[in-house]
XYZ file of N, CA and C in Angstrom:
834
model
N -11.872 24.822 -20.294
C -12.620 23.988 -20.785
C -11.786 22.257 -20.909
N -12.541 21.793 -20.032
C -11.591 20.315 -20.128
C -12.234 18.879 -20.510
N -11.437 18.006 -20.352
C -12.047 16.554 -20.768
C -11.711 15.749 -19.566
N -12.892 14.786 -18.878
C -12.374 13.819 -18.227
C -12.969 12.584 -18.402
N -13.203 11.660 -17.403
C -13.498 10.067 -17.338
C -15.020 10.150 -16.338
N -15.953 9.768 -16.855
C -16.803 9.183 -15.685
C -17.137 7.813 -15.794
N -17.396 7.139 -14.556
C -17.322 5.591 -14.553
C -18.091 5.128 -13.517
N -19.190 4.102 -13.878
C -19.441 3.084 -12.712
C -18.803 1.753 -12.684
N -17.630 1.825 -13.344
C -16.814 0.613 -13.782
C -16.051 -0.095 -12.247
N -15.982 1.071 -11.543
C -15.136 0.413 -10.391
C -15.933 -0.180 -9.125
N -17.350 -0.359 -9.364
C -17.964 -1.115 -8.821
C -18.092 -2.544 -8.428
N -17.625 -3.232 -7.559
C -17.312 -4.699 -7.722
C -15.878 -5.253 -8.061
N -15.184 -4.156 -8.275
C -13.553 -4.495 -8.336
C -12.469 -4.449 -7.190
N -11.733 -5.341 -7.122
C -11.057 -5.190 -6.158
C -10.129 -3.603 -6.240
N -9.876 -3.248 -4.748
C -9.298 -2.010 -4.785
C -7.897 -1.689 -5.259
N -7.141 -2.196 -5.543
C -5.854 -2.381 -6.135
C -5.810 -2.246 -7.652
N -7.017 -2.713 -8.315
C -7.139 -2.919 -9.528
C -7.650 -1.049 -9.537
N -8.875 -0.776 -8.696
C -9.396 0.574 -8.927
C -8.224 1.562 -8.643
N -7.503 1.279 -7.710
C -6.299 2.377 -7.459
C -5.334 2.664 -8.872
N -4.825 1.284 -9.235
C -4.155 1.233 -10.667
C -4.743 2.300 -11.670
N -6.249 1.767 -11.856
C -6.828 2.701 -13.144
C -7.200 4.199 -12.987
N -6.908 4.493 -11.484
C -6.993 5.827 -11.330
C -6.110 6.704 -11.846
N -4.709 5.880 -11.223
C -3.234 6.284 -11.724
C -2.938 6.477 -13.319
N -3.683 5.414 -14.043
C -3.564 5.447 -15.341
C -4.576 6.799 -15.880
N -5.654 6.848 -15.363
C -6.471 8.071 -15.734
C -5.633 9.218 -15.936
N -4.963 9.301 -14.524
C -3.779 10.873 -14.055
C -2.753 10.662 -15.361
N -2.303 9.634 -15.704
C -1.148 9.693 -16.617
C -1.450 9.747 -17.795
N -3.009 9.671 -18.077
C -3.282 9.758 -19.912
C -3.606 11.152 -19.865
N -3.566 11.962 -19.195
C -3.623 13.347 -19.182
C -5.293 13.813 -18.698
N -5.934 13.263 -18.422
C -7.752 13.573 -17.976
C -7.513 14.138 -16.914
N -8.081 15.009 -16.686
C -7.696 16.332 -15.274
C -9.201 15.820 -14.412
N -9.772 15.022 -14.443
C -10.824 14.629 -13.296
C -11.526 13.380 -13.759
N -11.501 12.644 -12.791
C -11.943 11.390 -12.518
C -13.445 11.480 -11.805
N -14.632 11.042 -12.378
C -15.700 11.186 -11.726
C -16.183 9.616 -11.825
N -16.874 9.280 -10.472
C -17.596 8.057 -10.463
C -18.789 8.164 -9.771
N -19.865 7.362 -9.949
C -21.338 7.266 -9.696
C -21.211 6.480 -8.234
N -22.347 6.655 -7.190
C -22.580 6.190 -6.242
C -23.844 5.143 -6.536
N -23.908 3.933 -6.499
C -25.233 3.033 -6.496
C -25.103 1.818 -5.577
N -24.169 0.649 -5.838
C -24.593 -0.203 -4.944
C -22.909 -0.312 -4.610
N -21.597 0.471 -4.752
C -20.331 -0.026 -4.376
C -20.297 0.785 -3.462
N -18.983 1.086 -3.212
C -18.141 1.878 -2.151
C -18.895 3.050 -1.953
N -18.805 3.425 -0.692
C -19.454 5.104 -0.044
C -18.876 5.878 -0.729
N -19.186 6.691 -1.549
C -18.894 8.292 -1.973
C -17.841 8.501 -1.485
N -17.729 9.029 -0.511
C -16.601 10.060 0.503
C -15.469 9.036 0.551
N -15.663 7.771 0.625
C -14.908 6.653 1.346
C -13.777 6.578 -0.240
N -14.653 6.233 -1.363
C -13.860 6.321 -2.541
C -13.252 7.166 -3.067
N -13.841 8.558 -2.694
C -13.208 9.288 -3.299
C -11.547 9.659 -2.510
N -11.795 9.449 -1.026
C -10.406 9.555 -0.746
C -9.216 8.417 -0.931
N -9.902 7.236 -1.310
C -8.925 6.469 -2.014
C -8.410 6.657 -3.422
N -9.400 7.365 -4.093
C -8.614 7.525 -5.607
C -7.737 9.082 -5.387
N -8.430 9.784 -4.310
C -7.258 10.742 -4.312
C -5.745 10.482 -3.720
N -6.017 9.476 -2.763
C -4.422 9.195 -2.352
C -3.994 8.059 -3.335
N -4.337 7.336 -4.593
C -3.760 6.873 -5.130
C -3.196 7.457 -6.653
N -3.600 9.165 -6.334
C -3.017 9.962 -7.746
C -2.343 11.220 -6.817
N -1.890 12.035 -7.528
C -1.050 13.191 -7.281
C -1.583 14.460 -7.798
N -2.169 14.514 -8.999
C -2.645 15.716 -9.695
C -4.263 15.637 -9.726
N -4.556 14.607 -10.300
C -5.995 14.280 -10.398
C -6.939 14.791 -9.692
N -8.082 15.563 -10.186
C -9.176 15.882 -9.535
C -10.213 14.952 -9.564
N -10.690 14.457 -8.470
C -11.808 13.279 -8.101
C -13.231 13.891 -8.102
N -14.351 13.624 -8.700
C -15.438 14.185 -8.291
C -16.520 13.085 -8.158
N -17.574 13.363 -7.258
C -18.373 12.097 -7.097
C -19.894 12.632 -7.952
N -20.237 11.430 -8.655
C -21.001 11.916 -9.820
C -22.366 10.948 -9.814
N -23.096 10.841 -8.762
C -23.036 11.865 -7.796
C -23.121 11.426 -6.275
N -22.679 11.966 -5.189
C -23.042 11.525 -4.133
C -24.393 11.364 -3.540
N -25.074 10.583 -3.033
C -26.617 10.668 -2.997
C -26.959 11.242 -1.225
N -27.400 12.340 -1.517
C -27.564 12.975 -0.021
C -29.071 11.964 0.456
N -29.680 11.386 0.064
C -30.334 10.154 0.711
C -29.568 9.339 1.335
N -28.154 9.010 1.284
C -27.590 7.973 1.798
C -26.721 8.270 3.060
N -26.919 9.818 3.727
C -26.160 10.216 4.705
C -26.669 11.475 5.243
N -26.383 11.566 6.549
C -27.143 12.857 7.293
C -26.121 14.012 6.605
N -26.970 15.294 6.646
C -26.407 16.242 6.324
C -24.972 16.706 6.888
N -24.753 16.471 8.049
C -23.714 16.603 9.258
C -22.386 15.397 8.882
N -22.867 14.510 8.072
C -21.794 13.569 7.968
C -21.298 13.904 6.634
N -22.169 14.073 5.730
C -21.880 14.685 4.512
C -20.792 16.148 4.439
N -21.518 17.093 5.309
C -20.385 18.458 5.437
C -18.936 18.129 6.010
N -19.336 16.935 7.139
C -17.438 16.443 7.721
C -16.518 16.022 6.475
N -17.481 14.860 5.727
C -16.303 14.423 4.809
C -16.090 15.331 3.633
N -17.018 16.117 3.217
C -16.489 17.215 2.304
C -15.495 18.130 2.774
N -15.419 18.326 4.257
C -14.563 19.547 4.434
C -13.165 18.658 4.755
N -13.317 17.402 5.184
C -11.856 16.825 5.498
C -11.522 16.306 4.297
N -11.926 16.144 3.113
C -11.172 15.649 1.874
C -10.633 16.963 1.160
N -11.449 18.117 1.513
C -10.850 19.575 1.072
C -9.856 19.929 1.327
N -9.475 19.659 2.838
C -8.315 19.868 3.827
C -7.010 19.211 3.213
N -7.497 17.746 3.075
C -6.438 16.804 2.726
C -5.790 16.709 1.411
N -6.801 17.227 0.392
C -6.534 17.511 -0.869
C -6.614 18.825 -1.572
N -6.236 19.602 -1.325
C -6.433 21.088 -1.687
C -6.686 21.128 -3.230
N -7.998 21.316 -3.513
C -8.493 21.733 -4.699
C -8.645 20.664 -5.742
N -8.814 19.423 -5.217
C -8.774 17.904 -5.950
C -9.847 17.110 -5.575
N -10.816 17.689 -4.828
C -12.084 17.284 -4.693
C -13.451 18.084 -4.882
N -13.892 17.398 -5.738
C -15.488 18.226 -5.926
C -16.660 17.181 -5.780
N -17.349 17.959 -4.934
C -18.639 17.144 -4.412
C -20.007 17.219 -5.500
N -20.113 16.297 -6.128
C -21.241 16.304 -6.546
C -22.488 15.733 -6.046
N -23.609 16.589 -5.716
C -24.362 15.992 -4.871
C -25.816 15.971 -5.323
N -26.681 14.785 -5.228
C -27.812 14.544 -5.710
C -28.645 13.578 -5.308
N -29.788 13.149 -5.813
C -30.787 12.005 -5.486
C -31.835 12.955 -5.119
N -32.506 11.772 -4.074
C -34.102 12.106 -3.993
C -34.065 11.802 -2.020
N -34.746 12.738 -1.464
C -35.226 12.061 -0.146
C -36.655 11.198 -0.232
N -37.314 10.364 0.438
C -38.509 9.863 0.267
C -39.802 10.713 0.851
N -40.538 11.128 0.398
C -41.485 12.085 0.707
C -41.230 13.546 0.463
N -40.275 13.896 0.190
C -40.180 15.536 -0.325
C -39.961 15.510 -1.754
N -40.289 16.414 -2.424
C -40.138 16.990 -3.355
C -38.383 17.177 -3.500
N -38.190 16.713 -4.763
C -36.527 16.998 -4.969
C -36.030 18.402 -4.731
N -36.382 19.393 -5.076
C -36.187 20.862 -4.925
C -36.072 21.237 -3.779
N -37.121 20.929 -2.976
C -37.396 20.951 -1.664
C -36.316 20.466 -0.683
N -36.097 18.886 -1.011
C -35.271 18.132 0.127
C -34.031 18.503 -0.591
N -33.661 19.257 -1.874
C -32.398 19.266 -1.700
C -31.858 20.768 -0.807
N -32.541 21.607 -1.031
C -32.714 22.941 -0.537
C -32.351 22.675 1.000
N -33.522 21.923 1.658
C -33.222 21.810 2.970
C -32.063 21.013 3.216
N -31.410 20.267 2.545
C -30.059 19.429 2.969
C -29.131 20.167 2.745
N -28.856 21.206 1.856
C -28.038 22.136 1.950
C -27.714 23.179 3.046
N -29.150 23.289 3.443
C -29.359 24.134 4.645
C -28.556 23.596 5.532
N -28.873 22.324 6.116
C -28.443 21.615 6.928
C -26.802 21.435 7.024
N -26.303 21.226 5.763
C -25.101 21.127 5.769
C -24.233 22.419 6.009
N -24.815 23.561 5.653
C -24.268 24.940 5.751
C -24.252 25.356 7.028
N -25.405 24.745 8.018
C -25.604 24.905 9.329
C -24.721 24.253 10.488
N -23.911 23.285 9.620
C -22.957 22.387 10.839
C -21.822 23.058 10.944
N -21.443 22.951 12.508
C -20.501 23.403 13.096
C -19.612 22.176 13.428
N -18.222 22.545 12.518
C -17.520 21.450 13.093
C -15.825 22.166 13.432
N -15.232 21.358 13.855
C -13.893 21.771 14.363
C -12.892 21.555 13.275
N -12.766 20.887 12.309
C -11.771 20.582 11.168
C -12.077 22.153 10.366
N -10.775 22.498 9.676
C -10.458 23.730 9.078
C -11.706 23.664 7.920
N -11.976 25.016 7.739
C -12.710 25.000 6.897
C -12.174 25.571 5.436
N -11.663 24.484 4.864
C -10.699 24.948 3.847
C -11.708 25.311 2.604
N -11.166 25.890 1.677
C -11.870 25.807 0.297
C -12.308 24.649 -0.397
N -13.454 24.890 -1.001
C -14.211 23.437 -1.497
C -15.060 23.694 -2.521
N -15.180 22.884 -3.235
C -16.116 23.147 -4.713
C -17.354 21.953 -4.471
N -18.485 22.352 -4.867
C -19.618 21.389 -4.650
C -20.499 21.903 -5.744
N -21.059 20.693 -6.363
C -21.903 20.952 -7.824
C -23.337 20.240 -7.423
N -24.151 20.752 -8.027
C -25.577 19.639 -7.913
C -25.811 19.376 -9.051
N -26.686 17.991 -8.862
C -27.087 17.367 -10.156
C -28.319 17.912 -10.614
N -28.444 18.661 -11.712
C -29.416 19.271 -12.342
C -29.829 19.239 -13.676
N -31.008 19.076 -13.556
C -31.729 18.878 -14.777
C -32.685 20.000 -15.278
N -33.680 20.436 -14.592
C -34.814 21.236 -14.843
C -34.449 22.383 -14.520
N -34.768 23.491 -14.960
C -34.514 24.932 -14.484
C -34.594 25.203 -13.034
N -35.431 24.652 -12.152
C -35.533 25.258 -11.116
C -34.240 24.657 -10.397
N -33.799 23.374 -10.510
C -32.896 22.984 -9.895
C -31.542 23.744 -10.268
N -31.513 23.862 -11.720
C -30.143 24.321 -12.182
C -29.882 25.681 -11.271
N -31.229 26.526 -11.084
C -31.156 27.861 -10.653
C -30.763 27.434 -9.102
N -30.815 26.700 -8.384
C -30.613 26.200 -6.906
C -28.900 26.104 -7.018
N -28.731 25.289 -7.993
C -27.515 25.147 -8.226
C -26.349 26.251 -8.313
N -27.038 27.086 -9.136
C -26.217 28.437 -9.076
C -26.324 29.480 -8.407
N -27.527 29.430 -7.354
C -27.527 30.081 -6.277
C -26.781 29.517 -4.991
N -26.551 28.239 -4.838
C -26.197 27.745 -3.545
C -24.809 26.813 -3.765
N -24.351 26.622 -4.950
C -23.197 25.943 -5.012
C -22.435 26.737 -6.201
N -21.391 25.843 -6.667
C -20.104 26.483 -7.611
C -20.899 25.900 -9.237
N -22.107 25.401 -9.194
C -22.441 25.132 -10.431
C -23.152 23.622 -10.138
N -23.208 23.257 -11.622
C -24.177 21.963 -12.019
C -23.730 20.820 -12.617
N -23.853 19.690 -12.588
C -23.410 18.791 -12.950
C -24.934 17.813 -13.872
N -25.145 17.832 -15.169
C -25.897 17.245 -15.672
C -25.298 15.704 -16.076
N -26.336 14.983 -16.502
C -26.191 13.435 -17.022
C -26.977 12.860 -17.697
N -26.951 12.265 -18.672
C -27.889 11.711 -19.769
C -28.846 12.674 -20.667
N -27.835 13.680 -21.253
C -28.255 14.794 -21.428
C -28.068 15.324 -23.086
N -28.716 15.568 -23.992
C -28.374 15.927 -25.368
C -27.806 17.274 -25.318
N -27.235 17.806 -26.235
C -26.150 19.023 -26.214
C -27.319 20.357 -25.972
N -28.556 20.301 -26.593
C -29.429 21.221 -26.353
C -29.565 21.551 -24.618
N -29.482 20.565 -23.785
C -29.582 20.546 -22.902
C -28.618 21.465 -22.003
N -27.470 21.451 -22.452
C -26.284 22.249 -22.422
C -26.320 23.857 -22.544
N -26.964 23.881 -23.567
C -27.253 25.385 -23.695
C -28.243 25.891 -22.755
N -29.592 25.314 -22.360
C -30.326 25.534 -21.465
C -29.511 25.385 -20.169
N -28.973 24.886 -20.112
C -28.370 24.985 -18.426
C -27.519 25.857 -18.309
N -26.622 26.497 -19.341
C -25.618 27.170 -19.288
C -26.654 28.552 -19.007
N -27.774 28.930 -19.865
C -28.348 30.237 -19.898
C -28.929 30.100 -18.308
N -29.411 29.057 -17.722
C -30.126 29.144 -16.403
C -29.518 29.309 -15.353
N -27.945 28.875 -15.391
C -27.057 28.821 -14.199
C -26.108 30.237 -14.571
N -26.215 30.825 -15.626
C -25.314 32.062 -15.903
C -23.878 32.017 -16.282
N -23.218 33.216 -16.497
C -22.082 32.595 -17.220
C -21.030 32.383 -16.402
N -21.017 32.755 -14.925
C -20.103 32.464 -13.741
C -19.851 31.162 -13.272
N -21.247 30.531 -13.457
C -20.939 29.275 -12.292
C -20.435 27.812 -13.558
N -20.128 26.807 -12.959
C -19.281 25.752 -13.436
C -20.572 24.899 -13.978
N -20.397 24.169 -15.135
C -21.251 23.374 -15.847
C -20.319 22.189 -16.228
N -20.323 21.113 -15.397
C -19.595 19.849 -16.095
C -21.061 18.853 -16.560
N -20.798 18.108 -17.722
C -21.581 17.631 -18.626
C -21.167 16.182 -18.964
N -21.908 15.042 -18.355
C -21.428 13.752 -18.909
C -22.117 13.577 -19.994
N -21.176 12.601 -20.779
C -21.595 12.307 -22.233
C -20.980 10.793 -22.352
N -22.067 9.733 -22.540
C -21.685 8.499 -22.859
C -21.485 8.252 -24.249
N -20.487 7.589 -24.516
C -19.954 7.228 -25.748
C -19.403 5.783 -25.805
N -19.406 5.480 -26.918
C -18.894 3.961 -27.398
C -17.984 4.027 -28.504
N -16.932 3.517 -28.164
C -15.841 3.434 -29.463
C -16.263 2.021 -30.019
N -16.065 2.529 -31.796
C -16.186 1.471 -32.686
C -17.694 1.989 -33.190
N -18.660 0.757 -33.521
C -19.792 1.212 -34.228
C -21.249 0.486 -33.782
N -20.691 -0.161 -32.627
C -21.708 -1.031 -32.207
C -22.960 -0.064 -31.390
N -24.122 0.385 -32.485
C -25.051 1.304 -31.726
C -26.223 0.227 -30.435
N -26.029 -1.173 -30.712
C -26.792 -1.631 -29.869
C -26.402 -1.276 -28.553
N -24.965 -1.177 -28.297
C -24.474 -0.904 -26.797
C -25.152 0.215 -26.240
N -25.040 1.215 -27.269
C -25.520 2.770 -26.494
C -27.513 2.801 -26.579
N -28.140 1.506 -27.295
C -29.499 1.466 -27.050
C -29.798 0.871 -25.704
N -29.280 -0.103 -25.613
C -29.301 -0.746 -24.211
C -29.020 0.145 -23.009
N -28.168 1.043 -23.177
C -27.937 2.199 -22.332
C -29.043 3.228 -22.019
N -29.446 3.637 -23.242
C -30.682 4.498 -23.266
C -32.005 3.855 -22.616
N -32.027 2.871 -23.404
C -33.345 2.079 -22.800
C -33.304 1.868 -21.235
N -32.394 1.452 -20.579
C -32.194 1.046 -19.111
C -32.360 2.180 -18.428
N -32.303 3.507 -18.701
C -32.568 5.060 -18.165
C -33.524 5.156 -18.393
N -34.468 5.302 -19.342
C -35.726 5.435 -19.744
C -36.806 4.734 -19.044
N -36.518 3.396 -19.234
C -37.161 2.360 -17.957
C -37.442 2.763 -16.757
N -36.075 3.166 -16.124
C -35.895 3.512 -14.586
C -36.261 4.377 -14.086
N -36.178 5.685 -14.891
C -35.973 7.136 -14.330
C -37.006 7.769 -14.847
N -38.107 8.124 -14.253
C -39.052 9.139 -14.764
C -38.728 10.651 -14.989
N -37.696 11.051 -14.276
C -36.935 12.759 -14.361
C -36.073 12.237 -15.608
N -35.467 11.622 -16.074
C -34.813 11.466 -17.369
C -35.885 11.778 -18.693
N -37.082 10.793 -18.336
C -38.297 10.614 -19.346
C -38.738 12.248 -19.300
N -38.975 13.031 -18.174
C -39.418 14.244 -18.288
C -38.611 15.407 -18.764
N -37.088 15.129 -18.513
C -36.148 16.242 -19.158
C -35.967 16.002 -20.546
N -36.474 14.712 -21.105
C -35.984 14.878 -22.631
C -37.320 15.549 -23.645
N -38.494 15.263 -22.606
C -40.059 15.965 -23.518
C -39.521 17.339 -23.523
N -38.607 18.076 -22.738
C -38.246 19.576 -23.198
C -37.852 19.824 -24.426
N -36.940 18.857 -25.164
C -36.554 18.850 -26.357
C -37.026 18.139 -27.088
N -38.415 17.667 -27.080
C -39.241 17.364 -28.252
C -39.222 15.851 -28.376
N -38.713 15.192 -27.522
C -38.686 13.490 -27.654
C -39.980 13.090 -27.012
N -40.370 12.257 -27.405
C -42.052 11.587 -26.861
C -41.530 10.058 -26.442
N -42.550 9.482 -26.095
C -42.493 8.047 -25.669
C -42.489 7.012 -27.515
N -42.598 7.808 -28.192
C -42.472 7.320 -29.419
C -41.186 7.224 -29.870
N -40.191 8.286 -29.623
C -38.756 8.010 -29.682
C -38.012 7.192 -29.082
N -38.798 6.536 -28.033
C -37.790 5.383 -27.075
C -37.457 4.371 -27.815
N -36.151 4.026 -28.139
C -35.544 3.329 -29.046
C -35.303 3.623 -30.082
N -35.257 4.934 -30.464
C -35.180 5.241 -31.892
C -33.769 5.728 -32.341
N -33.280 5.468 -33.290
C -31.919 5.932 -33.760
C -31.794 7.500 -33.399
N -32.575 8.367 -33.422
C -32.504 9.842 -33.105
C -32.157 10.030 -32.020
N -32.943 9.197 -30.869
C -33.052 9.744 -29.282
C -31.625 9.003 -28.973
N -31.198 7.787 -29.536
C -30.052 7.152 -28.964
C -28.713 8.165 -29.408
N -28.867 8.362 -30.578
C -27.612 9.383 -31.266
C -27.466 10.832 -30.338
N -28.801 11.243 -30.026
C -28.904 12.181 -29.339
C -27.965 12.329 -27.949
N -27.971 11.229 -27.072
C -27.812 10.769 -25.868
C -26.070 10.186 -26.052
N -26.057 9.355 -27.128
C -24.893 8.598 -26.959
C -23.707 9.083 -28.307
N -22.665 9.053 -27.993
C -21.588 9.375 -29.396
C -20.971 8.133 -29.456
N -21.546 7.578 -30.824
C -20.629 6.532 -31.186
C -19.600 6.650 -32.073
N -18.448 6.320 -31.857
C -17.212 6.390 -33.005
C -16.257 7.251 -32.504
N -15.328 7.394 -32.875
C -14.153 8.296 -32.209
C -14.205 9.661 -32.773
N -14.862 9.774 -34.117
C -15.074 10.885 -34.932
C -16.313 11.634 -34.171
N -17.332 10.903 -34.077
C -18.625 11.567 -33.040
C -18.308 12.115 -31.977
N -17.648 11.142 -31.125
C -17.182 11.581 -29.753
C -16.466 12.866 -29.564
N -15.447 13.087 -30.581
C -14.611 14.120 -30.480
C -15.642 15.680 -30.836
N -16.407 15.412 -31.727
C -17.262 16.250 -32.447
C -18.282 16.879 -31.484
N -18.844 15.566 -30.582
C -19.729 15.838 -29.813
C -19.033 16.923 -28.629
N -18.033 16.154 -27.927
C -17.326 17.307 -26.735
C -17.425 18.462 -27.236
N -16.784 19.134 -28.335
C -16.694 20.387 -28.982
C -17.775 20.942 -28.965
N -19.312 20.229 -29.022
C -20.242 20.754 -29.432
C -20.887 21.217 -27.669
N -20.960 20.146 -27.069
C -21.235 20.635 -25.527
C -20.264 21.882 -25.052
N -19.102 22.065 -25.271
C -18.223 23.270 -25.118
C -18.649 24.318 -25.669
N -19.049 24.333 -27.082
C -19.603 25.303 -27.697
C -20.602 25.968 -27.165
N -22.052 24.741 -26.670
C -23.212 25.014 -25.887
C -22.607 25.783 -24.560
N -21.871 25.820 -24.121
C -21.519 26.379 -22.960
C -21.143 25.343 -21.623
N -20.588 24.183 -21.643
C -20.047 23.588 -20.902
C -18.469 23.677 -20.569
N -18.265 23.633 -19.364
C -16.801 24.029 -19.040
C -15.989 22.761 -18.904
N -16.476 21.881 -18.762
C -15.745 20.266 -18.581
C -16.818 19.398 -18.960
N -16.528 17.972 -20.125
C -17.101 17.123 -20.596
C -16.517 15.895 -20.012
N -17.383 15.159 -19.273
C -17.079 13.665 -18.702
C -17.238 12.707 -19.272
N -16.558 11.766 -19.852
C -16.847 10.733 -20.754
C -17.023 9.630 -20.017
N -18.237 8.720 -20.479
C -18.826 7.579 -19.720
C -18.577 6.562 -20.805
N -17.395 5.883 -20.725
C -17.236 4.635 -21.847
C -18.514 3.638 -21.668
N -19.157 3.192 -22.614
C -19.974 2.162 -22.731
C -19.393 0.838 -23.178
N -19.143 -0.336 -22.742
C -18.642 -1.532 -23.237
C -19.490 -2.481 -23.311
N -20.669 -2.770 -22.610
C -21.644 -3.777 -22.838
C -20.936 -5.018 -21.669
N -20.070 -5.043 -21.027
C -19.512 -5.438 -19.990
C -19.211 -4.828 -18.917
N -18.798 -5.688 -17.857
C -18.579 -4.992 -16.179
C -16.947 -4.544 -16.184
N -16.191 -4.905 -17.230
C -14.822 -4.478 -16.940
C -14.371 -2.692 -17.057
N -13.446 -2.712 -16.237
C -12.761 -1.095 -16.016
C -12.443 -1.188 -17.538
N -12.780 0.137 -18.276
C -12.599 0.319 -19.746
C -10.974 0.777 -20.136
N -10.072 0.249 -19.539
C -8.615 0.966 -19.749
C -8.538 0.955 -21.212
N -8.904 -0.102 -21.869
C -8.100 0.431 -23.147
C -8.953 1.329 -24.072
N -10.180 1.354 -23.698
C -11.093 2.954 -24.219
C -10.641 4.009 -23.800
N -10.190 4.179 -22.406
C -9.732 5.162 -21.921
C -8.194 5.788 -22.624
N -7.254 4.682 -22.974
C -6.104 5.049 -24.166
C -6.514 5.900 -25.195
N -7.614 5.074 -25.793
C -8.126 5.717 -26.953
C -8.724 7.018 -27.083
N -9.530 7.075 -25.864
C -9.899 8.467 -25.815
C -9.024 9.815 -25.291
N -7.711 9.305 -24.522
C -7.030 10.391 -24.194
C -6.361 11.353 -25.438
N -6.922 10.696 -26.682
C -6.468 11.623 -27.231
C -7.777 12.957 -27.720
N -8.688 12.768 -27.594
C -9.753 13.429 -27.522
C -9.623 15.036 -26.652
N -9.358 14.698 -25.714
C -9.049 16.081 -25.046
C -8.163 16.772 -25.645
N -6.993 16.476 -25.858
C -6.166 16.989 -26.428
C -6.578 17.608 -27.852
N -7.239 17.038 -28.743
C -7.497 17.381 -30.214
C -8.694 18.489 -29.988
N -9.890 18.244 -28.836
C -10.477 19.534 -28.466
C -9.912 20.827 -28.117
N -8.728 20.610 -27.044
C -8.134 21.754 -26.578
C -7.422 22.435 -27.595
N -6.564 21.679 -28.794
C -6.152 22.256 -29.690
C -6.903 23.259 -30.780
N -8.194 22.399 -30.928
C -8.957 23.268 -31.484
C -9.681 24.808 -30.963
N -9.742 24.409 -29.638
C -9.999 25.679 -28.709
C -9.029 26.672 -28.688
N -7.576 26.354 -29.186
C -6.497 27.325 -29.256
C -6.672 27.776 -30.644
N -6.495 27.008 -31.917
C -6.261 27.344 -32.667
C -7.463 28.038 -33.663
N -8.519 27.578 -33.055
C -9.947 28.288 -33.736
C -10.305 27.394 -34.979
């Protein structure tokens, strides 16, 4: 059971600043650094830069979008990083292909990746699927090492664990706000509900309707506000079946939230201590 950092904050920053931030995440004691792929650096290239800047830290894509590259390119990049940094790279894979249903598109993409013949060594590698619904979770358990869930309440973690079984790895993203500013949390939730129909559909599984959009009930279910609530939420995900929880700090600005990561470095330790002591 472990705690990591999840971030979009590297987009638009100078690479030197990004390298220094990754090194500090490692020194703070987090075991994994996750980053999203949107309008910033190409995912595999950035993963290599972060791995080179650290010595022990696991680096995970959360997620590399399979619509952005051919399966042969993804397979070659995955194998290259697995060879260069044994045990330290996790490929979180997801997204949508135009004109294809998500489940069919992902299954076909994995088929192509696995059929690819490469001359590079076939080093041990770890692969997770971005998965919310039962069918994609089942595919994650069938074809990869497990699932990475994003923008989910604790109830989803319990559902995901049941769907993927006891042996698959489950990594859960948890958005957090230090302090007490719930408006930062509310803006984050509203952005995803406005843009992503699959997130709205996922929340309906847990009884949330259009009437809940913007409500304190929904915001509080998706974002942990305040240090005590953050620690409790991490523990709740672990108790519900997560193997790993990655914390995404929301700040309301574009900076790399180093100050907040320093504060959160105590969260993982306190959770691990409770795991040991009961």
